[in-house]
CSV table of C-alpha atoms in Angstrom, one decimal:
chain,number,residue,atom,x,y,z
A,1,UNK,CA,-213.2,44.3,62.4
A,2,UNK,CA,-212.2,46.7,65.4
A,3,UNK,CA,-209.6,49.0,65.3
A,4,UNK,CA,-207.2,46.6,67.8
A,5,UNK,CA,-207.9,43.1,65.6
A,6,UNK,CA,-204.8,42.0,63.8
A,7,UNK,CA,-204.0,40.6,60.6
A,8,UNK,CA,-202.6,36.8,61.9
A,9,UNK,CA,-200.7,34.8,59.7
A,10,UNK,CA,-200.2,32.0,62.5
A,11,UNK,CA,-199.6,31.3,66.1
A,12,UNK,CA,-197.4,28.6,67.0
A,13,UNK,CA,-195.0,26.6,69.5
A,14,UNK,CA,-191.2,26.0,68.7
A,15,UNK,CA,-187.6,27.1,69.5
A,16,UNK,CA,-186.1,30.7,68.5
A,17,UNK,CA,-184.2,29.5,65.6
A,18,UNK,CA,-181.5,32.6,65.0
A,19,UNK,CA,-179.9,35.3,67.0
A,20,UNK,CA,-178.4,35.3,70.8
A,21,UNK,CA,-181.9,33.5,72.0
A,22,UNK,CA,-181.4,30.4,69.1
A,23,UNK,CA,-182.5,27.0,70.9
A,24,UNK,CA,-184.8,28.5,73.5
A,25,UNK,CA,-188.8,28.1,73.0
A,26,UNK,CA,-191.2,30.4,72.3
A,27,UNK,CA,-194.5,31.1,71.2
A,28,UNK,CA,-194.2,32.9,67.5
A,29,UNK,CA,-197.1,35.5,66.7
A,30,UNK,CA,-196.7,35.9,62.5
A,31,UNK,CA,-198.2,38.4,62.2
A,32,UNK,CA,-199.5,38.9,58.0
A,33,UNK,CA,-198.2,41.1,55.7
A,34,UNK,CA,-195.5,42.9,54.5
A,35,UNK,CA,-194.5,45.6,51.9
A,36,UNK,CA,-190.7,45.0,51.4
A,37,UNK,CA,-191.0,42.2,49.3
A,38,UNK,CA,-187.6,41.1,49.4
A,39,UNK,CA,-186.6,38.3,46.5
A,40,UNK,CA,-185.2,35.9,49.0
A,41,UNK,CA,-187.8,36.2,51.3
A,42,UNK,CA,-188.6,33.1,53.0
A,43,UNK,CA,-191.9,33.3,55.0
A,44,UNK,CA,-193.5,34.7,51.8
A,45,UNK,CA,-197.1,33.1,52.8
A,46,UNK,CA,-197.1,35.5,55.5
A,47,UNK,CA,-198.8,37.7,53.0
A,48,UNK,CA,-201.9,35.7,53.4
A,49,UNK,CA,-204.3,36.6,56.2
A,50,UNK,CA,-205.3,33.6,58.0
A,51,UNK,CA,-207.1,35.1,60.9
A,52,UNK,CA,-208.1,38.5,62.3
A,53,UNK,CA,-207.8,38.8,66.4
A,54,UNK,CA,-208.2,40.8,68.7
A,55,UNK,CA,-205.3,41.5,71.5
A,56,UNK,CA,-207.3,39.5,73.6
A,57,UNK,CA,-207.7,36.6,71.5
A,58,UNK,CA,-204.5,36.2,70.7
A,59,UNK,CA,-203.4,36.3,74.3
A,60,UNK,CA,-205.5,33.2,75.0
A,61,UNK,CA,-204.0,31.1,72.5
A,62,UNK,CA,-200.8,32.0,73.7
A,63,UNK,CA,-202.0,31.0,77.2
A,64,UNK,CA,-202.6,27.5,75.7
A,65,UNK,CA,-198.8,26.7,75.3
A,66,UNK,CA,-196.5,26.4,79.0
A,67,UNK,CA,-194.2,29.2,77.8
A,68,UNK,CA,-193.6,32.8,79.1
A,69,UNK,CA,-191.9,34.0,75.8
A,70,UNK,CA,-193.4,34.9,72.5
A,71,UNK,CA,-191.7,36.5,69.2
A,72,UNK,CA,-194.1,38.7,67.1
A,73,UNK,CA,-192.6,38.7,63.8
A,74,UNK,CA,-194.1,38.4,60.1
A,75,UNK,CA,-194.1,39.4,57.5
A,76,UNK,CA,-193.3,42.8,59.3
A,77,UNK,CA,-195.2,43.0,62.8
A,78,UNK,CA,-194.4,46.7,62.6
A,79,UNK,CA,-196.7,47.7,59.6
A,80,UNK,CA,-199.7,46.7,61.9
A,81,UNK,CA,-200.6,48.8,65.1
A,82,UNK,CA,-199.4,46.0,67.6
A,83,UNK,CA,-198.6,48.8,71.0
A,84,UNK,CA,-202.6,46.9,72.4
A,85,UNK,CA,-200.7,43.7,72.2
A,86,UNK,CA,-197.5,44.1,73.3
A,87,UNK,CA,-199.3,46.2,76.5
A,88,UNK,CA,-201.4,43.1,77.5
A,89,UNK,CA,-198.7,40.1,76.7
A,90,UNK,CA,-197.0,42.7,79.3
A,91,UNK,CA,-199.5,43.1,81.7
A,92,UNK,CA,-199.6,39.3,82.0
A,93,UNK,CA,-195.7,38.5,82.2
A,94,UNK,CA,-195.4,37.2,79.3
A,95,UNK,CA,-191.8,38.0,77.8
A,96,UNK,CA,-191.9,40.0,74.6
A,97,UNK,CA,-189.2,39.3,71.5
A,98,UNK,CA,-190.1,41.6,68.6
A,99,UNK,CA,-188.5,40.8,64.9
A,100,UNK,CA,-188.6,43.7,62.5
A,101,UNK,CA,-186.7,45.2,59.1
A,102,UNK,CA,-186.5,48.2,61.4
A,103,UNK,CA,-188.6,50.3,58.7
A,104,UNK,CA,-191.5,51.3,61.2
A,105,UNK,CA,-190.8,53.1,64.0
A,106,UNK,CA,-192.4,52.1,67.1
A,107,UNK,CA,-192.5,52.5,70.8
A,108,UNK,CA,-190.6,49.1,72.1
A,109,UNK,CA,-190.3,49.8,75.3
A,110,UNK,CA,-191.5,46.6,76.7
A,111,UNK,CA,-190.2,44.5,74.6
A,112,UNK,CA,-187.3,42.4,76.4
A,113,UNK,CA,-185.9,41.7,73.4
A,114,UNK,CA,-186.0,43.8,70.1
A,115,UNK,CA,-183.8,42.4,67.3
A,116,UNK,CA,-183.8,44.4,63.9
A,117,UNK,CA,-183.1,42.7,60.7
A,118,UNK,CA,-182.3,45.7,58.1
A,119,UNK,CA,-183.6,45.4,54.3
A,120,UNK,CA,-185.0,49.0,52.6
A,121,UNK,CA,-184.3,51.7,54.5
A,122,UNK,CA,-184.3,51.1,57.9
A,123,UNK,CA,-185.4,53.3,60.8
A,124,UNK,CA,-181.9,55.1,62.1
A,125,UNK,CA,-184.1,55.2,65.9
A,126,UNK,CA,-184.7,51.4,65.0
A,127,UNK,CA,-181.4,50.6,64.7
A,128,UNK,CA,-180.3,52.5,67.6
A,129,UNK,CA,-182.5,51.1,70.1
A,130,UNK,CA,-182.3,47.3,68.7
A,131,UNK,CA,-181.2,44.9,70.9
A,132,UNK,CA,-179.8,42.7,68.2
A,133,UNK,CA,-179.0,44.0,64.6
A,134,UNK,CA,-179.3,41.0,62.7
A,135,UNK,CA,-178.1,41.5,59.0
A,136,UNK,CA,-178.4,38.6,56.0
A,137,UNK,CA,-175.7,37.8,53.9
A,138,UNK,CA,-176.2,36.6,50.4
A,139,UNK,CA,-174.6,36.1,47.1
A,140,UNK,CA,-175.1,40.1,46.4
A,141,UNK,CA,-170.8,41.4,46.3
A,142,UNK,CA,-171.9,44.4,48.4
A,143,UNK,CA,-174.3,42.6,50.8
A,144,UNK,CA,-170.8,42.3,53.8
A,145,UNK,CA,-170.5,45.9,53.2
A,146,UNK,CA,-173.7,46.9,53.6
A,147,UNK,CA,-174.3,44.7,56.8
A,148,UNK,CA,-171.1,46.4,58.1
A,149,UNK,CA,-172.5,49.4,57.9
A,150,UNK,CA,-175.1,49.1,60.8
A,151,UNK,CA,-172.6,48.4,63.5
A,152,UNK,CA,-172.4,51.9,64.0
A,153,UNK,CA,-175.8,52.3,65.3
A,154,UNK,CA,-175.1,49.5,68.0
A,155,UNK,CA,-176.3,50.5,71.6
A,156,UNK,CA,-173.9,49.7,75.0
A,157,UNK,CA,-174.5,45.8,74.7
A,158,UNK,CA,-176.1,45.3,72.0
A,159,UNK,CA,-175.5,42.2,69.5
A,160,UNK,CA,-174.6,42.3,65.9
A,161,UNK,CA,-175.3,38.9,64.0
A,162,UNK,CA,-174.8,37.8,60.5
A,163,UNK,CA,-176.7,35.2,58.6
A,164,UNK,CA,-175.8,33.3,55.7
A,165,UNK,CA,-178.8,33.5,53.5
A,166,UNK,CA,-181.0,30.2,52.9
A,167,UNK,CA,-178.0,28.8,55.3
A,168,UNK,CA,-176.3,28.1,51.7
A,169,UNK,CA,-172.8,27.2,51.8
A,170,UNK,CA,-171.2,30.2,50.0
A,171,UNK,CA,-172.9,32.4,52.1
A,172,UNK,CA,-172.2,30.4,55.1
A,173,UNK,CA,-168.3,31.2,53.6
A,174,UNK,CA,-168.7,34.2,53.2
A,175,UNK,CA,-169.9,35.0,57.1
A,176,UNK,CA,-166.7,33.3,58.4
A,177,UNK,CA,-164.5,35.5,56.5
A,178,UNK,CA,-166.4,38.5,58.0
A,179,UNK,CA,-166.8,36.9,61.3
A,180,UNK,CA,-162.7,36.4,61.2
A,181,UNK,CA,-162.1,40.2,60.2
A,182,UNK,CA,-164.3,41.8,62.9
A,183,UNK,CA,-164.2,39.4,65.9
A,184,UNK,CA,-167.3,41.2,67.5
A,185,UNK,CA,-169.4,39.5,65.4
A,186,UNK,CA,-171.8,36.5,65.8
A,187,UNK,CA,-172.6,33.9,63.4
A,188,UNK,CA,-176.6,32.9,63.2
A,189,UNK,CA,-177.9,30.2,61.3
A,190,UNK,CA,-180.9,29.4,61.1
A,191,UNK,CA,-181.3,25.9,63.2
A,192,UNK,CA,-184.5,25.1,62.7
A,193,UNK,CA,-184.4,24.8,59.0
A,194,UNK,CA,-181.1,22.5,60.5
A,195,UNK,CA,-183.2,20.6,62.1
A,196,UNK,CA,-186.4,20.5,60.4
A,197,UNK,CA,-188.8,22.1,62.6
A,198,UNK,CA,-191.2,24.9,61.8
């Protein structure tokens, strides 16, 4: 394996299912792998190593779908030394979206988009340069405080979103009632679980 090949879940074509980019396509890089191991978790089988590529490689399967955007996500992307990558999907002008817990620090400069979705610990210089803080909400009594918390790091137009966990109705209650108290917030569901597509 050289020092640039990725651990690759799966690469595939769909729509951006959450946040402020929700119905727009994209090309998702899972990337494999992740040491939070969150209960609720649900891309769990992005543990497993399907593949392991080289920036390059990965670049041309990208180049097999007609769309400009991609989201590296996982698993956590971050955990795995992805700068090659993001420096050639730049190089040929293809739009980067980056999805992270925000624990890793890294450089994500070129990244057009850079949404964090805190869990353990979070990187404070994550948070602060994130383009979307993206907190879930779940059946946890402290889990709208804690999400609260994280506006503070919010850079000059930056977006904070809150997700109902598993889109479950309570949850889904829950975000209203938040959303209602603090007006500046977004709802994001997760539409393609809505609408059955990967």
């Amino acid at each position: 394996m050289s020092s640039e090949s990725l651990k690759v879940n799966e690469i595939f074509y769909s729509i951006q299912g959450e946040g402020p980019y929700c119905g727009c396509a994209a090309v998702f890089i899972r990337l494999a792998g992740c040491s939070m191991g969150c209960a609720w978790c649900d891309t769990k089988y992005s543990q497993k190593t399907n593949a392991l590529m080289r920036p390059e490689d990965i670049l041309e399967e990208v180049k097999k779908y007609a769309c400009p955007r991609v989201i590296i996500t996982g698993g956590e992307p971050c955990e795995q030394h992805i700068a090659p990558l993001l420096e050639l999907l730049n190089k040929n002008g293809v739009e980067i979206h980056i999805e992270t817990n925000g624990s890793v620090n890294i450089d994500s400069g070129l990244a057009k988009c850079l949404t964090v979705s805190p869990k353990k610990n979070p990187a404070e210089a994550m948070l602060k340069k994130a383009d979307v803080i993206k907190c879930v909400i779940d059946a946890q009594e402290n889990s709208a405080r804690q999400a609260l918390q994280y506006q503070k790091y919010l850079k000059p137009g930056a977006v904070f979103c809150i997700q109902p966990e598993g889109n479950k109705q309570e949850n889904l209650t829950k975000c209203l009632e938040l959303i209602k108290q603090n007006p500046q917030i977004r709802l994001s569901v997760q539409l393609h679980k809505l609408i059955n597509v990967k």
